[in-house]
């Protein structure tokens, strides 16, 4: 007998944990239901009659409105459920709704690299950052050659290629510069080499102005047009930094960890397994005095009230409202509906509307108060949960998380992706099938939530995070998957 899950007692739908055929009796906690349609795993089935135009609830909140009458046992998806999202919203501050999480793994420790400014890295690497796409491959050649020479001194040498930095203006150029400057300041980088071409808009001198004085001793720069041999010069600079960056790991508590939380290629089980499990990890870290960062602002539309209700102050509440409404207006200004989501892969996996996707996605932020809101390219300054301005795009948002200071990224997925980013990117599958099929991509199988329970999965994932923060390679690191992507928002000259 196929099984299904009712997330909240007054939900109108069940989520299938196994695929079922028309006529099958589906078992769920509280009863059974006979299917009238074929319903795949991760998809929804109506638990009771739903009239046309009525709201349909999952996670305890509406995920859209029925576009036609739906009978009990019928498949609920794009053919009979539509988004109810519109434009900008109006919101009211309700102080006192934020609470501190109760479940904290305060005794957990990892082996990290203590930095002079008090931050702690999970890696000790040299990063090479091109100011412009013209020298991106040059940066990669420097990394390959230098990496062999300093392998005994640091954990790795990595170049982060991108196509931007030239023909950019104003706010668009500022965003590129902010991301690169923030990466140059990252605690996982024992040192950074900034390489420019010389004639680009993103000038090396302007980029260095964005880097605090205290960090500049660990940053070197070169301009290729002014160098007789830019590769040899770059390799020498990496060797110089690596000699100065030698460090030993030492035990530190979870308060030293900065977790970026992200979902990509989600399916109908992501909001039931992987995302709430990652929310627990965020709560462990923030309750211990550490930091977590949540982003993907267009993928909280329809669930933004859950974050606003947890604002630590009226100023933070106002900043969340401004961020959400500003992003919605960005869509409207470009002639796009704010509900232009989920993706084809999400739909195939059982997610129907943006409200449903968002209600699952915000769970990655756990339950702690929202302590701060920061702009794209900015670095975190607050302990607790920070909301970061960035789009939903996997590569752009994950790069922004790293630039903001995340020393590890928890990346949940129901469909799978091989991508990795500057910091250890821990891939967490929402289901057993993905974890088994793509074991070369996946670091943790959150499908165990449905078998062994949330507490057992919580303990296992925390142990895996501690091991990776202490130096164990992620699948993406083993595969050489290290990418950045910069949010391009303006005109190109």
Coordinates of C-alpha atoms in Angstrom, one line a residue:
X1 CA 0.0 0.0 0.0
X2 CA 1.6 3.4 -1.0
X3 CA 2.2 5.8 1.8
X4 CA 1.5 9.6 2.0
X5 CA 2.1 12.3 4.5
X6 CA -0.2 15.0 5.8
X7 CA 2.2 17.8 7.0
X8 CA -0.3 19.7 9.2
X9 CA -3.6 18.3 10.6
X10 CA -5.8 20.8 8.7
X11 CA -4.0 20.5 5.4
X12 CA -6.2 19.8 2.3
X13 CA -3.7 17.6 0.6
X14 CA -1.4 14.7 1.2
X15 CA 2.1 14.4 -0.3
X16 CA 2.9 11.0 -1.8
X17 CA 5.9 9.3 -0.3
X18 CA 5.6 6.5 -3.0
X19 CA 4.0 6.5 -6.4
X20 CA 0.5 5.2 -6.6
X21 CA -1.9 4.1 -9.4
X22 CA -5.6 4.9 -9.8
X23 CA -7.6 2.6 -7.5
X24 CA -4.7 2.2 -5.0
X25 CA -5.5 2.7 -1.3
X26 CA -3.0 5.2 0.2
X27 CA -2.1 5.0 3.8
X28 CA -1.3 8.1 5.9
X29 CA -1.2 9.0 9.5
X30 CA -4.8 9.2 10.4
X31 CA -6.4 7.1 7.8
X32 CA -6.4 5.9 4.2
X33 CA -7.6 7.3 0.9
X34 CA -8.3 5.7 -2.5
X35 CA -6.6 7.3 -5.5
X36 CA -8.7 8.3 -8.5
X37 CA -5.6 9.2 -10.6
X38 CA -2.0 8.1 -11.0
X39 CA 0.1 10.2 -8.6
X40 CA 3.9 10.2 -8.6
X41 CA 6.1 10.4 -5.5
X42 CA 6.4 13.9 -4.2
X43 CA 3.1 15.0 -5.8
X44 CA -0.1 15.9 -4.0
X45 CA -3.4 14.2 -3.7
X46 CA -6.7 15.9 -2.4
X47 CA -7.7 14.7 1.0
X48 CA -11.2 16.2 0.9
X49 CA -13.4 17.8 -1.7
X50 CA -12.1 21.2 -2.8
X51 CA -14.4 23.7 -4.6
X52 CA -13.3 25.7 -7.5
X53 CA -11.7 29.0 -6.2
X54 CA -11.1 27.7 -2.7
X55 CA -7.7 28.0 -1.1
X56 CA -5.7 24.8 -1.0
X57 CA -3.6 24.3 2.2
X58 CA -0.2 22.6 2.7
X59 CA 2.2 23.2 5.5
X60 CA -0.8 24.8 7.2
X61 CA -1.0 27.7 4.7
X62 CA -2.6 28.3 1.3
X63 CA -0.4 27.2 -1.6
X64 CA -2.8 28.7 -4.2
X65 CA -6.5 28.3 -5.3
X66 CA -8.2 25.5 -7.0
X67 CA -8.8 26.3 -10.7
X68 CA -11.5 23.6 -10.9
X69 CA -13.4 21.4 -8.4
X70 CA -11.2 18.7 -7.0
X71 CA -12.4 15.3 -5.7
X72 CA -10.9 13.4 -2.8
X73 CA -8.1 11.1 -4.1
X74 CA -7.5 13.3 -7.2
X75 CA -4.0 14.5 -8.2
X76 CA -3.5 18.1 -7.3
X77 CA -1.1 19.9 -9.6
X78 CA -0.8 22.5 -12.4
X79 CA -4.0 21.3 -14.1
X80 CA -6.2 22.2 -11.1
X81 CA -4.2 24.5 -8.8
X82 CA -3.0 28.0 -9.6
X83 CA -1.0 30.6 -7.7
X84 CA -2.8 33.4 -5.8
X85 CA 0.3 35.7 -5.7
X86 CA 0.0 39.3 -7.0
X87 CA 2.3 42.3 -6.7
X88 CA 3.8 44.0 -3.7
X89 CA 2.3 43.2 -0.3
X90 CA 1.4 45.3 2.8
X91 CA 2.6 44.0 6.1
X92 CA 2.3 44.9 9.8
X93 CA 5.0 44.4 12.4
X94 CA 4.0 42.1 15.2
X95 CA 6.8 42.2 17.9
X96 CA 7.3 39.3 20.2
X97 CA 6.8 36.5 17.6
X98 CA 10.5 35.6 17.3
X99 CA 11.7 32.9 19.7
X100 CA 15.1 31.4 20.4
X101 CA 15.3 27.7 19.2
X102 CA 15.2 25.2 22.0
X103 CA 17.3 22.4 20.4
X104 CA 21.0 23.4 20.4
X105 CA 23.9 21.0 20.0
X106 CA 26.1 23.3 22.0
X107 CA 28.8 20.8 22.8
X108 CA 29.6 20.0 19.2
X109 CA 33.1 21.2 18.0
X110 CA 35.0 21.2 14.7
X111 CA 38.6 21.7 13.8
X112 CA 38.9 25.1 12.2
X113 CA 41.5 27.7 11.3
X114 CA 41.5 30.6 13.7
X115 CA 42.1 33.9 11.9
X116 CA 43.7 37.1 13.5
X117 CA 40.3 38.9 13.3
X118 CA 38.6 36.3 15.4
X119 CA 36.8 34.5 12.5
X120 CA 37.3 30.8 11.8
X121 CA 37.8 29.2 8.4
X122 CA 36.9 25.6 7.4
X123 CA 39.6 25.6 4.8
X124 CA 43.0 27.3 4.4
X125 CA 43.4 28.1 0.7
X126 CA 44.8 30.8 -1.6
X127 CA 42.1 32.3 -3.9
X128 CA 42.8 34.0 -7.2
X129 CA 40.2 36.5 -8.2
X130 CA 40.2 38.1 -11.7
X131 CA 38.8 41.6 -11.9
X132 CA 37.5 40.9 -15.4
X133 CA 36.7 38.0 -17.7
X134 CA 39.7 38.8 -20.0
X135 CA 42.1 37.4 -17.4
X136 CA 39.9 34.6 -16.1
X137 CA 41.9 31.8 -17.9
X138 CA 45.2 33.5 -16.8
X139 CA 44.0 33.2 -13.2
X140 CA 43.3 29.5 -13.8
X141 CA 46.8 28.9 -15.3
X142 CA 48.4 30.6 -12.3
X143 CA 46.3 28.4 -9.9
X144 CA 47.3 25.2 -11.7
X145 CA 51.0 26.0 -11.6
X146 CA 51.1 27.4 -8.2
X147 CA 48.9 24.7 -6.7
X148 CA 51.5 22.1 -7.4
X149 CA 54.3 24.1 -5.7
X150 CA 52.4 25.0 -2.5
X151 CA 50.4 21.9 -1.9
X152 CA 52.4 21.2 1.3
X153 CA 51.6 24.6 2.7
X154 CA 47.9 25.2 2.1
X155 CA 44.7 23.2 1.5
X156 CA 44.5 24.3 -2.2
X157 CA 44.8 27.1 -4.7
X158 CA 41.7 28.0 -6.6
X159 CA 40.9 30.6 -9.3
X160 CA 37.3 31.8 -9.7
X161 CA 36.6 32.7 -13.3
X162 CA 33.7 35.0 -14.3
X163 CA 32.8 37.0 -17.5
X164 CA 32.2 40.4 -15.9
X165 CA 34.2 43.5 -14.9
X166 CA 34.3 45.2 -18.3
X167 CA 31.5 47.2 -20.0
X168 CA 29.7 47.6 -16.7
X169 CA 28.4 50.8 -15.1
X170 CA 27.0 52.1 -11.8
X171 CA 25.1 49.7 -9.6
X172 CA 25.9 46.8 -11.8
X173 CA 29.7 47.4 -11.6
X174 CA 29.3 48.0 -7.8
X175 CA 27.8 44.5 -7.4
X176 CA 30.7 42.8 -9.2
X177 CA 33.2 44.8 -7.2
X178 CA 31.5 44.0 -3.9
X179 CA 31.4 40.3 -4.5
X180 CA 35.1 40.1 -5.4
X181 CA 36.1 42.3 -2.5
X182 CA 34.1 40.2 -0.1
X183 CA 35.6 36.9 -1.4
X184 CA 39.1 38.4 -1.0
X185 CA 38.2 38.9 2.7
X186 CA 36.9 35.4 3.3
X187 CA 38.2 33.4 6.3
X188 CA 38.6 30.3 4.2
X189 CA 41.2 32.2 2.1
X190 CA 44.6 32.4 3.9
X191 CA 45.4 34.8 1.1
X192 CA 44.1 36.2 -2.1
X193 CA 45.6 37.3 -5.4
X194 CA 43.7 39.9 -7.4
X195 CA 44.6 39.9 -11.1
X196 CA 43.4 42.6 -13.5
X197 CA 43.9 43.2 -17.2
X198 CA 44.5 47.0 -16.9
X199 CA 41.9 48.7 -19.1
X200 CA 38.7 47.3 -17.6
X201 CA 36.0 49.3 -15.8
X202 CA 36.6 47.2 -12.6
X203 CA 40.0 48.7 -11.8
X204 CA 42.3 46.9 -9.4
X205 CA 42.8 50.1 -7.3
X206 CA 39.1 50.6 -6.9
X207 CA 38.6 47.0 -5.8
X208 CA 41.4 47.3 -3.3
X209 CA 39.6 50.3 -1.8
X210 CA 36.8 47.9 -0.9
X211 CA 39.1 45.7 1.2
X212 CA 39.6 46.7 4.8
X213 CA 43.1 47.9 5.7
X214 CA 43.5 45.0 8.2
X215 CA 43.0 42.4 5.5
X216 CA 45.3 43.9 2.8
X217 CA 48.4 42.2 4.2
X218 CA 46.9 38.9 3.0
X219 CA 46.1 40.3 -0.5
X220 CA 48.4 40.7 -3.5
X221 CA 47.6 42.2 -6.9
X222 CA 49.0 42.3 -10.4
X223 CA 47.9 44.0 -13.6
X224 CA 48.6 41.8 -16.6
X225 CA 49.1 44.6 -19.1
X226 CA 51.9 46.0 -16.9
X227 CA 53.7 42.6 -16.3
X228 CA 56.4 41.1 -18.4
X229 CA 55.1 37.6 -17.5
X230 CA 51.8 37.7 -15.6
X231 CA 51.7 33.9 -15.0
X232 CA 55.2 33.7 -13.5
X233 CA 54.5 36.8 -11.4
X234 CA 51.2 35.4 -10.2
X235 CA 52.7 32.1 -9.3
X236 CA 55.4 34.0 -7.2
X237 CA 52.7 36.0 -5.4
X238 CA 50.8 32.8 -4.6
X239 CA 54.0 31.2 -3.2
X240 CA 54.6 34.3 -1.1
X241 CA 51.1 34.2 0.4
X242 CA 51.2 30.4 0.9
X243 CA 54.4 30.8 3.0
X244 CA 52.7 33.3 5.2
X245 CA 49.4 31.5 5.4
X246 CA 50.6 28.2 6.9
X247 CA 48.2 27.4 9.8
X248 CA 47.1 24.5 12.0
X249 CA 43.6 23.4 12.8
X250 CA 42.3 23.7 16.4
X251 CA 39.1 22.8 18.1
X252 CA 36.3 25.4 18.0
X253 CA 32.6 25.4 18.9
X254 CA 29.6 25.8 16.6
X255 CA 29.6 29.5 17.5
X256 CA 32.5 29.9 15.0
X257 CA 30.6 28.4 12.1
X258 CA 28.8 30.4 9.4
X259 CA 26.3 28.3 7.5
X260 CA 24.8 29.4 4.2
X261 CA 21.6 27.6 3.4
X262 CA 20.4 27.0 -0.2
X263 CA 18.0 24.8 -2.2
X264 CA 18.2 23.9 -5.9
X265 CA 16.4 21.4 -8.1
X266 CA 13.8 20.9 -5.3
X267 CA 11.1 18.3 -5.4
X268 CA 7.9 17.6 -3.5
X269 CA 9.8 16.0 -0.7
X270 CA 12.3 18.9 -0.2
X271 CA 10.0 20.8 2.1
X272 CA 9.3 17.6 4.2
X273 CA 12.8 16.2 4.6
X274 CA 15.9 18.1 3.5
X275 CA 14.8 21.7 4.1
X276 CA 13.4 21.3 7.7
X277 CA 16.5 19.2 8.5
X278 CA 18.8 22.0 7.3
X279 CA 16.6 24.4 9.4
X280 CA 17.6 22.4 12.4
X281 CA 21.3 22.8 11.6
X282 CA 20.8 26.6 11.3
X283 CA 19.1 26.5 14.7
X284 CA 22.0 24.5 16.2
X285 CA 24.5 27.1 15.0
X286 CA 22.6 30.2 15.8
X287 CA 21.6 28.9 19.3
X288 CA 25.3 28.3 19.9
X289 CA 26.1 31.9 19.0
X290 CA 27.0 31.3 15.4
X291 CA 25.5 32.6 12.1
X292 CA 23.3 31.3 9.4
X293 CA 22.5 33.1 6.1
X294 CA 19.3 32.6 4.1
X295 CA 18.8 34.1 0.6
X296 CA 16.9 33.4 -2.7
X297 CA 14.5 36.2 -2.1
X298 CA 12.1 35.4 -5.0
X299 CA 11.7 32.0 -3.5
X300 CA 10.2 33.3 -0.3
X301 CA 7.3 35.0 -2.0
X302 CA 4.2 33.6 -0.5
X303 CA 6.0 32.7 2.8
X304 CA 7.7 36.0 3.6
X305 CA 5.2 36.6 6.5
X306 CA 6.9 33.7 8.3
X307 CA 10.2 35.5 8.3
X308 CA 8.7 38.9 9.0
X309 CA 7.0 37.4 12.1
X310 CA 10.5 36.5 13.4
X311 CA 12.1 39.9 12.9
X312 CA 14.3 40.8 15.9
X313 CA 13.2 44.4 15.7
X314 CA 11.0 46.9 13.9
X315 CA 14.1 48.0 11.9
X316 CA 14.8 44.4 10.7
X317 CA 11.1 44.0 9.9
X318 CA 11.1 47.1 7.8
X319 CA 14.3 45.9 6.0
X320 CA 12.6 42.6 5.2
X321 CA 9.5 44.4 3.8
X322 CA 11.7 46.7 1.7
X323 CA 13.8 43.7 0.4
X324 CA 10.8 41.6 -0.5
X325 CA 8.7 44.4 -2.1
X326 CA 11.8 45.7 -3.9
X327 CA 12.4 42.3 -5.5
X328 CA 8.7 42.0 -6.5
X329 CA 8.9 45.5 -8.1
X330 CA 12.1 44.3 -10.0
X331 CA 10.0 41.6 -11.6
X332 CA 7.1 43.9 -12.3
X333 CA 9.4 46.5 -13.9
X334 CA 10.6 43.9 -16.3
X335 CA 7.1 42.8 -17.2
X336 CA 7.3 39.5 -15.4
X337 CA 4.8 38.1 -12.9
X338 CA 6.2 37.7 -9.3
X339 CA 5.0 34.1 -9.4
X340 CA 7.2 33.1 -12.4
X341 CA 8.4 30.0 -10.5
X342 CA 8.7 27.0 -9.9
X343 CA 11.1 25.7 -12.6
X344 CA 10.2 22.8 -14.9
X345 CA 12.3 20.4 -12.8
X346 CA 10.4 21.6 -9.6
X347 CA 7.1 21.0 -11.4
X348 CA 8.1 17.5 -12.5
X349 CA 9.1 16.8 -8.9
X350 CA 5.6 17.7 -7.6
X351 CA 5.9 21.4 -6.7
X352 CA 3.0 23.3 -8.3
X353 CA 3.1 27.0 -7.2
X354 CA 5.6 29.5 -5.9
X355 CA 3.7 29.6 -2.6
X356 CA 4.3 25.8 -2.1
X357 CA 7.9 26.1 -3.1
X358 CA 8.5 29.1 -0.8
X359 CA 6.8 27.5 2.2
X360 CA 9.2 24.6 1.8
X361 CA 12.2 26.7 1.1
X362 CA 12.0 29.1 4.1
X363 CA 12.3 26.1 6.4
X364 CA 16.0 26.1 5.7
X365 CA 16.3 29.2 7.9
X366 CA 15.1 27.3 11.0
X367 CA 13.1 29.0 13.7
X368 CA 15.5 31.6 15.2
X369 CA 14.8 35.4 15.0
X370 CA 15.9 37.2 11.8
X371 CA 18.8 39.3 13.2
X372 CA 19.8 41.3 10.1
X373 CA 19.2 42.0 6.5
X374 CA 22.1 42.7 4.1
X375 CA 22.5 43.8 0.5
X376 CA 24.0 41.7 -2.3
X377 CA 27.8 41.6 -2.0
X378 CA 27.8 42.6 1.7
X379 CA 29.5 40.7 4.5
X380 CA 27.6 39.6 7.6
X381 CA 28.1 41.4 10.9
X382 CA 25.4 39.9 13.1
X383 CA 25.2 36.6 15.0
X384 CA 22.0 34.6 14.4
X385 CA 20.0 34.4 11.1
X386 CA 20.8 37.0 8.4
X387 CA 18.6 37.5 5.3
X388 CA 20.7 38.2 2.2
X389 CA 19.7 40.0 -1.0
X390 CA 20.2 37.7 -4.0
X391 CA 18.1 35.9 -6.6
X392 CA 17.1 32.2 -6.6
X393 CA 19.7 31.2 -9.3
X394 CA 21.8 28.5 -7.7
X395 CA 25.2 29.8 -8.8
X396 CA 24.5 33.5 -8.2
X397 CA 22.9 33.0 -4.8
X398 CA 25.5 30.4 -3.6
X399 CA 28.3 32.8 -4.6
X400 CA 26.6 35.6 -2.7
X401 CA 26.4 33.3 0.4
X402 CA 30.1 32.6 0.2
X403 CA 30.9 36.3 -0.3
X404 CA 28.8 37.2 2.7
X405 CA 31.0 35.0 4.9
X406 CA 29.5 31.5 4.8
X407 CA 32.3 29.0 5.6
X408 CA 30.1 26.1 4.5
X409 CA 26.9 25.9 2.4
X410 CA 24.2 23.4 3.0
X411 CA 22.6 22.8 -0.4
X412 CA 19.4 20.7 -0.5
X413 CA 18.2 19.1 -3.7
X414 CA 15.5 16.7 -4.9
X415 CA 16.6 16.5 -8.5
X416 CA 20.4 16.8 -8.1
X417 CA 23.2 19.1 -9.3
X418 CA 27.0 18.7 -9.4
X419 CA 27.8 22.4 -8.8
X420 CA 30.2 23.5 -6.1
X421 CA 31.2 26.9 -4.9
X422 CA 34.2 28.6 -3.2
X423 CA 33.4 27.1 0.2
X424 CA 32.6 23.5 1.1
X425 CA 29.1 22.8 -0.5
X426 CA 27.4 20.0 1.2
X427 CA 24.7 18.4 -1.1
X428 CA 21.7 17.0 0.8
X429 CA 19.3 14.8 -1.1
X430 CA 15.6 15.0 -0.2
X431 CA 15.1 11.3 -1.2
X432 CA 16.8 7.9 -1.2
X433 CA 16.6 7.5 -5.0
X434 CA 18.6 10.6 -5.8
X435 CA 21.2 9.8 -3.1
X436 CA 21.6 6.3 -4.6
X437 CA 21.6 7.3 -8.3
X438 CA 24.0 10.3 -7.9
X439 CA 26.2 9.2 -5.1
X440 CA 29.1 11.1 -6.8
X441 CA 27.2 14.3 -6.2
X442 CA 25.4 13.8 -2.9
X443 CA 27.0 14.1 0.6
X444 CA 24.0 13.3 2.8
X445 CA 20.7 11.4 2.3
X446 CA 17.9 13.3 4.1
X447 CA 15.4 10.6 3.0
X448 CA 16.3 9.0 6.3
X449 CA 14.0 11.6 7.9
X450 CA 11.0 9.5 6.7
X451 CA 12.6 6.2 7.8
X452 CA 14.5 7.0 11.1
X453 CA 12.9 10.2 12.1
X454 CA 14.0 13.8 12.3
X455 CA 16.1 13.5 15.5
X456 CA 18.2 10.6 14.0
X457 CA 18.7 12.6 10.8
X458 CA 19.6 15.7 12.8
X459 CA 22.3 13.9 14.7
X460 CA 23.7 12.3 11.5
X461 CA 23.8 15.5 9.5
X462 CA 25.4 17.5 12.3
X463 CA 28.1 14.9 12.5
X464 CA 28.7 15.1 8.7
X465 CA 28.9 18.9 8.9
X466 CA 31.5 18.7 11.7
X467 CA 33.6 16.3 9.7
X468 CA 33.5 18.5 6.6
X469 CA 34.2 21.7 8.5
X470 CA 37.2 19.9 10.0
X471 CA 38.6 19.1 6.5
X472 CA 36.8 16.1 5.0
X473 CA 36.1 16.8 1.3
X474 CA 32.7 17.2 -0.1
X475 CA 31.6 15.5 -3.3
X476 CA 31.9 18.8 -5.1
X477 CA 35.5 19.3 -3.8
X478 CA 36.5 15.8 -4.9
X479 CA 35.0 16.5 -8.3
X480 CA 36.8 19.8 -8.7
X481 CA 33.5 21.7 -8.8
X482 CA 34.5 25.3 -7.7
X483 CA 32.5 28.1 -9.4
X484 CA 31.3 31.6 -8.9
X485 CA 28.6 33.5 -10.7
X486 CA 28.0 37.2 -10.4
X487 CA 24.5 38.8 -10.6
X488 CA 24.4 40.9 -13.8
X489 CA 21.7 43.5 -13.5
X490 CA 22.6 46.5 -15.7
X491 CA 23.3 47.5 -19.3
X492 CA 26.4 46.3 -21.1
X493 CA 28.4 48.9 -22.9

